[in-house]
PDB file of C-alpha atoms and ligand atoms in Angstrom:
ATOM      1  CA  MET A   1       0.000   0.000   0.000  1.00  0.00           C
ATOM      2  CA  THR A   2       1.380   3.401  -0.908  1.00  0.00           C
ATOM      3  CA  ARG A   3       1.429   6.207   1.595  1.00  0.00           C
ATOM      4  CA  ASP A   4      -0.899   8.377  -0.478  1.00  0.00           C
ATOM      5  CA  LYS A   5      -3.678   5.916   0.334  1.00  0.00           C
ATOM      6  CA  LYS A   6      -5.320   6.292   3.767  1.00  0.00           C
ATOM      7  CA  LEU A   7      -5.840   3.207   5.892  1.00  0.00           C
ATOM      8  CA  ILE A   8      -8.849   3.163   8.239  1.00  0.00           C
ATOM      9  CA  ILE A   9      -9.221   0.168  10.553  1.00  0.00           C
ATOM     10  CA  GLY A  10     -12.237  -0.433  12.791  1.00  0.00           C
ATOM     11  CA  ASN A  11     -11.343  -2.557  15.814  1.00  0.00           C
ATOM     12  CA  TRP A  12     -14.599  -3.937  17.207  1.00  0.00           C
ATOM     13  CA  LYS A  13     -12.820  -5.537  20.172  1.00  0.00           C
ATOM     14  CA  MET A  14     -15.135  -8.013  21.989  1.00  0.00           C
ATOM     15  CA  ASN A  15     -18.358  -6.492  20.613  1.00  0.00           C
ATOM     16  CA  LEU A  16     -21.092  -7.572  18.156  1.00  0.00           C
ATOM     17  CA  ASN A  17     -22.387 -11.130  17.900  1.00  0.00           C
ATOM     18  CA  MET A  18     -22.852 -12.960  14.581  1.00  0.00           C
ATOM     19  CA  HIS A  19     -26.204 -11.411  13.846  1.00  0.00           C
ATOM     20  CA  GLU A  20     -25.162  -7.870  14.831  1.00  0.00           C
ATOM     21  CA  ALA A  21     -21.919  -8.158  12.874  1.00  0.00           C
ATOM     22  CA  SER A  22     -23.717  -9.260   9.735  1.00  0.00           C
ATOM     23  CA  LEU A  23     -26.273  -6.465  10.037  1.00  0.00           C
ATOM     24  CA  TYR A  24     -23.541  -3.931  10.606  1.00  0.00           C
ATOM     25  CA  VAL A  25     -21.631  -4.999   7.484  1.00  0.00           C
ATOM     26  CA  HIS A  26     -24.827  -4.880   5.467  1.00  0.00           C
ATOM     27  CA  GLN A  27     -25.510  -1.358   6.721  1.00  0.00           C
ATOM     28  CA  LEU A  28     -21.938  -0.112   6.256  1.00  0.00           C
ATOM     29  CA  SER A  29     -21.646  -1.519   2.756  1.00  0.00           C
ATOM     30  CA  GLY A  30     -24.702   0.517   1.795  1.00  0.00           C
ATOM     31  CA  LEU A  31     -23.100   3.685   3.154  1.00  0.00           C
ATOM     32  CA  VAL A  32     -19.476   3.424   2.068  1.00  0.00           C
ATOM     33  CA  GLN A  33     -18.564   4.362  -1.441  1.00  0.00           C
ATOM     34  CA  SER A  34     -15.491   2.422  -2.506  1.00  0.00           C
ATOM     35  CA  ARG A  35     -12.641   4.822  -3.016  1.00  0.00           C
ATOM     36  CA  ARG A  36      -9.243   4.067  -4.380  1.00  0.00           C
ATOM     37  CA  ASP A  37      -7.636   6.474  -1.974  1.00  0.00           C
ATOM     38  CA  VAL A  38      -8.965   4.852   1.234  1.00  0.00           C
ATOM     39  CA  GLU A  39      -8.559   1.247   2.370  1.00  0.00           C
ATOM     40  CA  VAL A  40     -11.211   0.231   4.891  1.00  0.00           C
ATOM     41  CA  VAL A  41     -10.479  -2.687   7.193  1.00  0.00           C
ATOM     42  CA  LEU A  42     -12.789  -4.301   9.741  1.00  0.00           C
ATOM     43  CA  ALA A  43     -11.384  -6.194  12.714  1.00  0.00           C
ATOM     44  CA  PRO A  44     -14.286  -8.258  14.112  1.00  0.00           C
ATOM     45  CA  THR A  45     -14.035 -10.949  16.777  1.00  0.00           C
ATOM     46  CA  LEU A  46     -12.630 -14.259  15.558  1.00  0.00           C
ATOM     47  CA  LEU A  47     -16.058 -15.812  16.041  1.00  0.00           C
ATOM     48  CA  THR A  48     -17.565 -13.744  13.231  1.00  0.00           C
ATOM     49  CA  ILE A  49     -14.589 -13.427  10.938  1.00  0.00           C
ATOM     50  CA  GLN A  50     -15.193 -16.521   8.835  1.00  0.00           C
ATOM     51  CA  SER A  51     -18.818 -15.713   8.048  1.00  0.00           C
ATOM     52  CA  LEU A  52     -18.010 -12.057   7.373  1.00  0.00           C
ATOM     53  CA  SER A  53     -15.287 -13.129   4.965  1.00  0.00           C
ATOM     54  CA  LEU A  54     -18.042 -14.701   2.869  1.00  0.00           C
ATOM     55  CA  GLN A  55     -20.284 -11.644   3.203  1.00  0.00           C
ATOM     56  CA  VAL A  56     -17.932  -8.755   2.460  1.00  0.00           C
ATOM     57  CA  ASP A  57     -16.870  -7.598  -0.947  1.00  0.00           C
ATOM     58  CA  ARG A  58     -13.110  -7.460  -0.516  1.00  0.00           C
ATOM     59  CA  ARG A  59     -12.882  -4.542  -2.922  1.00  0.00           C
ATOM     60  CA  GLN A  60     -14.929  -2.587  -0.398  1.00  0.00           C
ATOM     61  CA  PHE A  61     -13.624  -3.888   2.929  1.00  0.00           C
ATOM     62  CA  LYS A  62     -10.699  -5.987   4.017  1.00  0.00           C
ATOM     63  CA  LEU A  63     -10.686  -7.976   7.253  1.00  0.00           C
ATOM     64  CA  ALA A  64      -8.205  -8.003  10.114  1.00  0.00           C
ATOM     65  CA  ALA A  65      -7.752 -10.396  13.005  1.00  0.00           C
ATOM     66  CA  GLN A  66      -7.545  -8.703  16.402  1.00  0.00           C
ATOM     67  CA  ASN A  67      -4.998 -11.266  17.545  1.00  0.00           C
ATOM     68  CA  LEU A  68      -3.557 -14.646  16.587  1.00  0.00           C
ATOM     69  CA  TYR A  69      -1.150 -17.229  17.909  1.00  0.00           C
ATOM     70  CA  TRP A  70       2.308 -17.444  16.424  1.00  0.00           C
ATOM     71  CA  ARG A  71       2.653 -21.222  16.043  1.00  0.00           C
ATOM     72  CA  ASP A  72       1.144 -22.473  12.776  1.00  0.00           C
ATOM     73  CA  TYR A  73      -0.669 -25.474  14.320  1.00  0.00           C
ATOM     74  CA  GLY A  74      -0.483 -27.854  17.270  1.00  0.00           C
ATOM     75  CA  ALA A  75      -1.738 -28.461  20.804  1.00  0.00           C
ATOM     76  CA  TYR A  76      -2.542 -24.848  21.786  1.00  0.00           C
ATOM     77  CA  THR A  77      -6.051 -25.017  23.195  1.00  0.00           C
ATOM     78  CA  GLY A  78      -8.144 -21.938  22.558  1.00  0.00           C
ATOM     79  CA  GLU A  79      -5.772 -20.368  20.048  1.00  0.00           C
ATOM     80  CA  VAL A  80      -6.113 -19.568  16.339  1.00  0.00           C
ATOM     81  CA  SER A  81      -3.034 -19.357  14.120  1.00  0.00           C
ATOM     82  CA  ALA A  82      -1.983 -17.064  11.301  1.00  0.00           C
ATOM     83  CA  ARG A  83      -1.912 -20.142   9.096  1.00  0.00           C
ATOM     84  CA  GLN A  84      -5.600 -20.774   9.839  1.00  0.00           C
ATOM     85  CA  LEU A  85      -6.420 -17.127   9.138  1.00  0.00           C
ATOM     86  CA  ARG A  86      -4.456 -17.018   5.904  1.00  0.00           C
ATOM     87  CA  GLY A  87      -6.732 -16.152   2.986  1.00  0.00           C
ATOM     88  CA  ILE A  88      -9.481 -14.958   5.352  1.00  0.00           C
ATOM     89  CA  VAL A  89      -7.816 -11.803   6.670  1.00  0.00           C
ATOM     90  CA  ASP A  90      -5.451  -9.348   5.012  1.00  0.00           C
ATOM     91  CA  TYR A  91      -4.275  -7.743   8.264  1.00  0.00           C
ATOM     92  CA  ALA A  92      -3.816  -8.661  11.933  1.00  0.00           C
ATOM     93  CA  LEU A  93      -3.484  -6.361  14.934  1.00  0.00           C
ATOM     94  CA  ILE A  94      -0.405  -7.346  16.879  1.00  0.00           C
ATOM     95  CA  GLY A  95       0.462  -6.189  20.396  1.00  0.00           C
ATOM     96  CA  HIS A  96      -2.675  -4.116  20.948  1.00  0.00           C
ATOM     97  CA  SER A  97      -2.398  -2.420  24.351  1.00  0.00           C
ATOM     98  CA  GLU A  98      -5.279  -4.539  25.671  1.00  0.00           C
ATOM     99  CA  ARG A  99      -3.315  -7.657  24.726  1.00  0.00           C
ATOM    100  CA  ARG A 100      -0.201  -6.256  26.380  1.00  0.00           C
ATOM    101  CA  HIS A 101      -1.829  -4.954  29.555  1.00  0.00           C
ATOM    102  CA  ILE A 102      -4.736  -7.331  30.198  1.00  0.00           C
ATOM    103  CA  PHE A 103      -3.237 -10.524  28.744  1.00  0.00           C
ATOM    104  CA  ASN A 104       0.403  -9.791  29.578  1.00  0.00           C
ATOM    105  CA  GLU A 105       1.739 -10.040  26.046  1.00  0.00           C
ATOM    106  CA  THR A 106       5.416  -9.243  25.775  1.00  0.00           C
ATOM    107  CA  ASP A 107       7.566  -7.814  23.008  1.00  0.00           C
ATOM    108  CA  LYS A 108       8.801 -11.347  22.428  1.00  0.00           C
ATOM    109  CA  ASP A 109       5.191 -12.429  21.738  1.00  0.00           C
ATOM    110  CA  THR A 110       4.654  -9.537  19.326  1.00  0.00           C
ATOM    111  CA  ARG A 111       7.886 -10.423  17.538  1.00  0.00           C
ATOM    112  CA  SER A 112       6.836 -14.061  17.059  1.00  0.00           C
ATOM    113  CA  LYS A 113       3.347 -13.035  15.937  1.00  0.00           C
ATOM    114  CA  ILE A 114       4.746 -10.585  13.385  1.00  0.00           C
ATOM    115  CA  GLN A 115       6.880 -13.391  11.974  1.00  0.00           C
ATOM    116  CA  ALA A 116       3.815 -15.657  11.836  1.00  0.00           C
ATOM    117  CA  CYS A 117       1.903 -12.963   9.915  1.00  0.00           C
ATOM    118  CA  ILE A 118       4.698 -12.443   7.433  1.00  0.00           C
ATOM    119  CA  ARG A 119       5.145 -16.125   6.656  1.00  0.00           C
ATOM    120  CA  ASN A 120       1.365 -16.415   6.139  1.00  0.00           C
ATOM    121  CA  GLN A 121       0.904 -13.360   3.913  1.00  0.00           C
ATOM    122  CA  ILE A 122      -0.965 -11.326   6.517  1.00  0.00           C
ATOM    123  CA  ARG A 123       0.030  -7.688   7.068  1.00  0.00           C
ATOM    124  CA  PRO A 124       0.806  -7.114  10.757  1.00  0.00           C
ATOM    125  CA  VAL A 125      -0.317  -3.876  12.395  1.00  0.00           C
ATOM    126  CA  LEU A 126       2.140  -3.464  15.248  1.00  0.00           C
ATOM    127  CA  CYS A 127       0.434  -1.455  17.996  1.00  0.00           C
ATOM    128  CA  ILE A 128       2.658   0.574  20.281  1.00  0.00           C
ATOM    129  CA  GLY A 129       2.047   3.256  22.877  1.00  0.00           C
ATOM    130  CA  GLU A 130       2.899   4.483  26.339  1.00  0.00           C
ATOM    131  CA  THR A 131       0.741   4.332  29.476  1.00  0.00           C
ATOM    132  CA  ALA A 132      -0.304   7.424  31.444  1.00  0.00           C
ATOM    133  CA  SER A 133       2.398   6.874  34.063  1.00  0.00           C
ATOM    134  CA  GLU A 134       5.114   6.281  31.460  1.00  0.00           C
ATOM    135  CA  ARG A 135       4.009   9.517  29.846  1.00  0.00           C
ATOM    136  CA  ALA A 136       4.044  11.384  33.172  1.00  0.00           C
ATOM    137  CA  ASN A 137       7.580  10.099  33.819  1.00  0.00           C
ATOM    138  CA  GLY A 138       8.786  11.364  30.437  1.00  0.00           C
ATOM    139  CA  GLU A 139       9.354   7.801  29.178  1.00  0.00           C
ATOM    140  CA  ALA A 140       7.057   7.847  26.140  1.00  0.00           C
ATOM    141  CA  THR A 141       9.821   7.913  23.513  1.00  0.00           C
ATOM    142  CA  ASP A 142      11.751   5.133  25.269  1.00  0.00           C
ATOM    143  CA  VAL A 143       8.629   2.951  25.404  1.00  0.00           C
ATOM    144  CA  LEU A 144       7.976   3.419  21.679  1.00  0.00           C
ATOM    145  CA  HIS A 145      11.605   2.663  20.976  1.00  0.00           C
ATOM    146  CA  ASP A 146      11.539  -0.559  23.035  1.00  0.00           C
ATOM    147  CA  GLN A 147       8.240  -1.765  21.563  1.00  0.00           C
ATOM    148  CA  LEU A 148       9.471  -1.102  18.024  1.00  0.00           C
ATOM    149  CA  ILE A 149      12.802  -2.841  18.555  1.00  0.00           C
ATOM    150  CA  GLY A 150      11.037  -5.675  20.385  1.00  0.00           C
ATOM    151  CA  GLY A 151       8.413  -6.250  17.710  1.00  0.00           C
ATOM    152  CA  LEU A 152      10.559  -5.731  14.636  1.00  0.00           C
ATOM    153  CA  ALA A 153      13.696  -7.565  15.762  1.00  0.00           C
ATOM    154  CA  ASN A 154      13.511 -10.289  13.102  1.00  0.00           C
ATOM    155  CA  VAL A 155      11.885  -8.228  10.335  1.00  0.00           C
ATOM    156  CA  THR A 156      13.999  -7.614   7.220  1.00  0.00           C
ATOM    157  CA  SER A 157      13.868  -4.430   5.130  1.00  0.00           C
ATOM    158  CA  ASP A 158      11.772  -6.175   2.477  1.00  0.00           C
ATOM    159  CA  GLU A 159       9.362  -7.518   5.094  1.00  0.00           C
ATOM    160  CA  LEU A 160       9.013  -4.085   6.692  1.00  0.00           C
ATOM    161  CA  GLU A 161       7.101  -2.980   3.585  1.00  0.00           C
ATOM    162  CA  GLU A 162       4.246  -5.223   4.774  1.00  0.00           C
ATOM    163  CA  VAL A 163       4.243  -3.889   8.338  1.00  0.00           C
ATOM    164  CA  VAL A 164       1.928  -1.128   9.537  1.00  0.00           C
ATOM    165  CA  ILE A 165       2.649   0.672  12.800  1.00  0.00           C
ATOM    166  CA  ALA A 166      -0.191   1.996  14.950  1.00  0.00           C
ATOM    167  CA  TYR A 167       0.593   4.583  17.601  1.00  0.00           C
ATOM    168  CA  GLU A 168      -2.042   4.194  20.301  1.00  0.00           C
ATOM    169  CA  PRO A 169      -1.240   5.975  23.562  1.00  0.00           C
ATOM    170  CA  VAL A 170      -2.778   3.736  26.221  1.00  0.00           C
ATOM    171  CA  TRP A 171      -4.155   6.719  28.157  1.00  0.00           C
ATOM    172  CA  ALA A 172      -6.161   7.822  25.102  1.00  0.00           C
ATOM    173  CA  ILE A 173      -7.802   4.449  24.395  1.00  0.00           C
ATOM    174  CA  GLY A 174     -11.476   4.313  25.261  1.00  0.00           C
ATOM    175  CA  THR A 175     -11.105   7.280  27.603  1.00  0.00           C
ATOM    176  CA  GLY A 176     -12.293  10.164  25.432  1.00  0.00           C
ATOM    177  CA  ASP A 177      -9.000  11.741  26.489  1.00  0.00           C
ATOM    178  CA  ASN A 178      -7.765  12.993  23.138  1.00  0.00           C
ATOM    179  CA  ALA A 179      -4.065  13.099  22.429  1.00  0.00           C
ATOM    180  CA  LEU A 180      -3.109  16.542  21.181  1.00  0.00           C
ATOM    181  CA  PRO A 181      -1.837  16.731  17.609  1.00  0.00           C
ATOM    182  CA  ASP A 182       1.514  17.878  19.071  1.00  0.00           C
ATOM    183  CA  ASP A 183       1.777  14.663  21.124  1.00  0.00           C
ATOM    184  CA  VAL A 184       1.016  12.581  18.047  1.00  0.00           C
ATOM    185  CA  THR A 185       3.474  14.541  15.910  1.00  0.00           C
ATOM    186  CA  LYS A 186       6.206  13.937  18.486  1.00  0.00           C
ATOM    187  CA  ALA A 187       5.464  10.206  18.527  1.00  0.00           C
ATOM    188  CA  VAL A 188       5.444   9.971  14.728  1.00  0.00           C
ATOM    189  CA  VAL A 189       8.786  11.759  14.515  1.00  0.00           C
ATOM    190  CA  ALA A 190      10.212   9.360  17.125  1.00  0.00           C
ATOM    191  CA  ILE A 191       8.851   6.302  15.277  1.00  0.00           C
ATOM    192  CA  ARG A 192      10.156   7.397  11.869  1.00  0.00           C
ATOM    193  CA  SER A 193      13.540   8.267  13.314  1.00  0.00           C
ATOM    194  CA  GLN A 194      13.767   4.840  14.947  1.00  0.00           C
ATOM    195  CA  ILE A 195      12.805   3.179  11.648  1.00  0.00           C
ATOM    196  CA  LYS A 196      15.439   5.276   9.919  1.00  0.00           C
ATOM    197  CA  HIS A 197      18.018   4.106  12.411  1.00  0.00           C
ATOM    198  CA  LEU A 198      17.012   0.459  11.881  1.00  0.00           C
ATOM    199  CA  TYR A 199      16.184   0.352   8.162  1.00  0.00           C
ATOM    200  CA  GLY A 200      17.335   3.599   6.525  1.00  0.00           C
ATOM    201  CA  ALA A 201      15.770   6.804   5.249  1.00  0.00           C
ATOM    202  CA  THR A 202      13.607   5.310   2.491  1.00  0.00           C
ATOM    203  CA  ALA A 203      11.964   2.841   4.863  1.00  0.00           C
ATOM    204  CA  ALA A 204      11.382   5.648   7.384  1.00  0.00           C
ATOM    205  CA  LYS A 205       9.666   7.729   4.734  1.00  0.00           C
ATOM    206  CA  ASN A 206       7.546   4.856   3.392  1.00  0.00           C
ATOM    207  CA  VAL A 207       6.377   3.036   6.516  1.00  0.00           C
ATOM    208  CA  CYS A 208       2.639   3.392   7.098  1.00  0.00           C
ATOM    209  CA  ILE A 209       1.771   4.858  10.541  1.00  0.00           C
ATOM    210  CA  LEU A 210      -1.718   5.028  12.048  1.00  0.00           C
ATOM    211  CA  TYR A 211      -3.029   6.899  15.057  1.00  0.00           C
ATOM    212  CA  GLY A 212      -5.573   5.381  17.438  1.00  0.00           C
ATOM    213  CA  GLY A 213      -7.176   6.478  20.700  1.00  0.00           C
ATOM    214  CA  SER A 214     -10.638   7.999  21.161  1.00  0.00           C
ATOM    215  CA  VAL A 215     -10.875   9.156  17.534  1.00  0.00           C
ATOM    216  CA  LYS A 216     -14.389  10.227  16.602  1.00  0.00           C
ATOM    217  CA  ALA A 217     -15.849  11.631  13.378  1.00  0.00           C
ATOM    218  CA  ASP A 218     -15.319  15.190  14.613  1.00  0.00           C
ATOM    219  CA  SER A 219     -11.646  14.678  15.475  1.00  0.00           C
ATOM    220  CA  ALA A 220     -10.646  12.362  12.606  1.00  0.00           C
ATOM    221  CA  ALA A 221      -9.718  15.149  10.177  1.00  0.00           C
ATOM    222  CA  ASP A 222      -7.347  16.752  12.711  1.00  0.00           C
ATOM    223  CA  TYR A 223      -5.444  13.502  13.202  1.00  0.00           C
ATOM    224  CA  LEU A 224      -5.376  12.745   9.483  1.00  0.00           C
ATOM    225  CA  ALA A 225      -3.891  16.198   8.871  1.00  0.00           C
ATOM    226  CA  ILE A 226      -0.852  15.422  11.032  1.00  0.00           C
ATOM    227  CA  ASN A 227       2.282  15.147   8.973  1.00  0.00           C
ATOM    228  CA  GLY A 228       3.342  11.492   8.817  1.00  0.00           C
ATOM    229  CA  ILE A 229      -0.019   9.988   9.834  1.00  0.00           C
ATOM    230  CA  ASP A 230      -1.393   7.674   7.133  1.00  0.00           C
ATOM    231  CA  GLY A 231      -4.620   6.507   8.708  1.00  0.00           C
ATOM    232  CA  LEU A 232      -6.553   5.707  11.860  1.00  0.00           C
ATOM    233  CA  LEU A 233      -7.270   2.757  14.133  1.00  0.00           C
ATOM    234  CA  ILE A 234     -10.744   3.274  15.546  1.00  0.00           C
ATOM    235  CA  GLY A 235     -12.304   1.461  18.490  1.00  0.00           C
ATOM    236  CA  GLY A 236     -15.612   2.692  19.925  1.00  0.00           C
ATOM    237  CA  ALA A 237     -16.592   4.912  17.003  1.00  0.00           C
ATOM    238  CA  SER A 238     -16.246   2.006  14.570  1.00  0.00           C
ATOM    239  CA  LEU A 239     -19.172   0.217  16.230  1.00  0.00           C
ATOM    240  CA  ASP A 240     -21.656   2.637  14.729  1.00  0.00           C
ATOM    241  CA  ALA A 241     -21.815   2.243  10.938  1.00  0.00           C
ATOM    242  CA  HIS A 242     -22.815   5.892  10.401  1.00  0.00           C
ATOM    243  CA  ALA A 243     -20.043   7.266  12.632  1.00  0.00           C
ATOM    244  CA  PHE A 244     -17.506   4.944  11.004  1.00  0.00           C
ATOM    245  CA  ASN A 245     -18.650   5.960   7.542  1.00  0.00           C
ATOM    246  CA  ASP A 246     -18.207   9.633   8.527  1.00  0.00           C
ATOM    247  CA  ILE A 247     -14.616   8.855   9.500  1.00  0.00           C
ATOM    248  CA  ILE A 248     -14.024   7.030   6.192  1.00  0.00           C
ATOM    249  CA  GLN A 249     -15.379  10.095   4.394  1.00  0.00           C
ATOM    250  CA  LYS A 250     -12.934  12.319   6.332  1.00  0.00           C
ATOM    251  CA  ALA A 251     -10.117  10.043   5.181  1.00  0.00           C
ATOM    252  CA  HIS A 252     -11.240  10.450   1.597  1.00  0.00           C
ATOM    253  CA  ASP A 253     -11.341  14.259   2.000  1.00  0.00           C
ATOM    254  CA  SER A 254      -7.870  14.175   3.503  1.00  0.00           C
ATOM    255  CA  ALA A 255      -6.477  12.008   0.676  1.00  0.00           C
ATOM    256  CA  ALA A 256      -8.089  14.266  -1.926  1.00  0.00           C
ATOM    257  CA  LYS A 257      -6.607  17.351  -0.260  1.00  0.00           C
ATOM    258  CA  ALA A 258      -3.136  15.779  -0.164  1.00  0.00           C
ATOM    259  CA  LYS A 259      -3.298  15.133  -3.915  1.00  0.00           C
ATOM    260  CA  LYS A 260      -3.936  18.787  -4.766  1.00  0.00           C
TER     261      LYS A 260
HETATM  262  P1  LIG B 301     -11.087   3.798  21.067  1.00  0.00           P
HETATM  263  O1  LIG B 301     -11.237   4.422  19.699  1.00  0.00           O
HETATM  264  O2  LIG B 301     -12.353   3.223  21.606  1.00  0.00           O
HETATM  265  O3  LIG B 301     -10.374   4.732  22.013  1.00  0.00           O
HETATM  266  O4  LIG B 301     -10.109   2.529  20.885  1.00  0.00           O
HETATM  267  C1  LIG B 301      -8.919   2.690  20.200  1.00  0.00           C
HETATM  268  C2  LIG B 301      -8.327   1.363  19.982  1.00  0.00           C
HETATM  269  O5  LIG B 301      -7.902   0.698  20.917  1.00  0.00           O
HETATM  270  C3  LIG B 301      -8.324   0.820  18.622  1.00  0.00           C
HETATM  271  O6  LIG B 301      -7.520  -0.308  18.531  1.00  0.00           O
END
């Protein structure tokens, strides 16, 4: 995906049952006009992903897994692998802050999961971000640095082209506590400079970076206008098809503006 295309991902988290998910997709597909300049991705629960993969028109929406296990198969009760998701999803969220903080996922886990995505042709969306206390202690840049190094340790330059990075400050997720554009700009500069250090200037310029954390239709345009932000990862506001469509529309406006 080129950086002039905006990427909008709706992370439904543990919401919507089969019936609700199907209705939602039906409703959203009637609202969204397919645009070449915006890629729309839905990340439903694993329960609904298989049936939605049959329902969605992949030219209109792609699917993402919210999580996966890094082994391809075996005795791992309760887990689903990248190999099993191959062909069903185009993306997978890796290292979401809820995985890190509620389910104790480590950087080593994210690293293995990114490898599993790459070998199964799934684009990993590596989620990184500092907590409120790390922010208060002035550690935000160090946290981003560690999570990037930790997640990308085995990723080659060629493979990096498939990786998306999502900056989601933990204190802004689900709180309505909006990160200021200045905070996001600082994080994006830190991420690109770290990528430059690891992979060189071209990779730093090309890597796709999303922002996530309490983004709503009325704040989406401000985040999309930030230099170096290529799209959004939306939680709560993606659960309402109208609100999510408004955000997709903002992404289209932003892409059209950037072309002028
Ligand atoms: P909210 O948009 O609900 O803050 O969630 C953000 C998020 O965690 C997306 O992955």
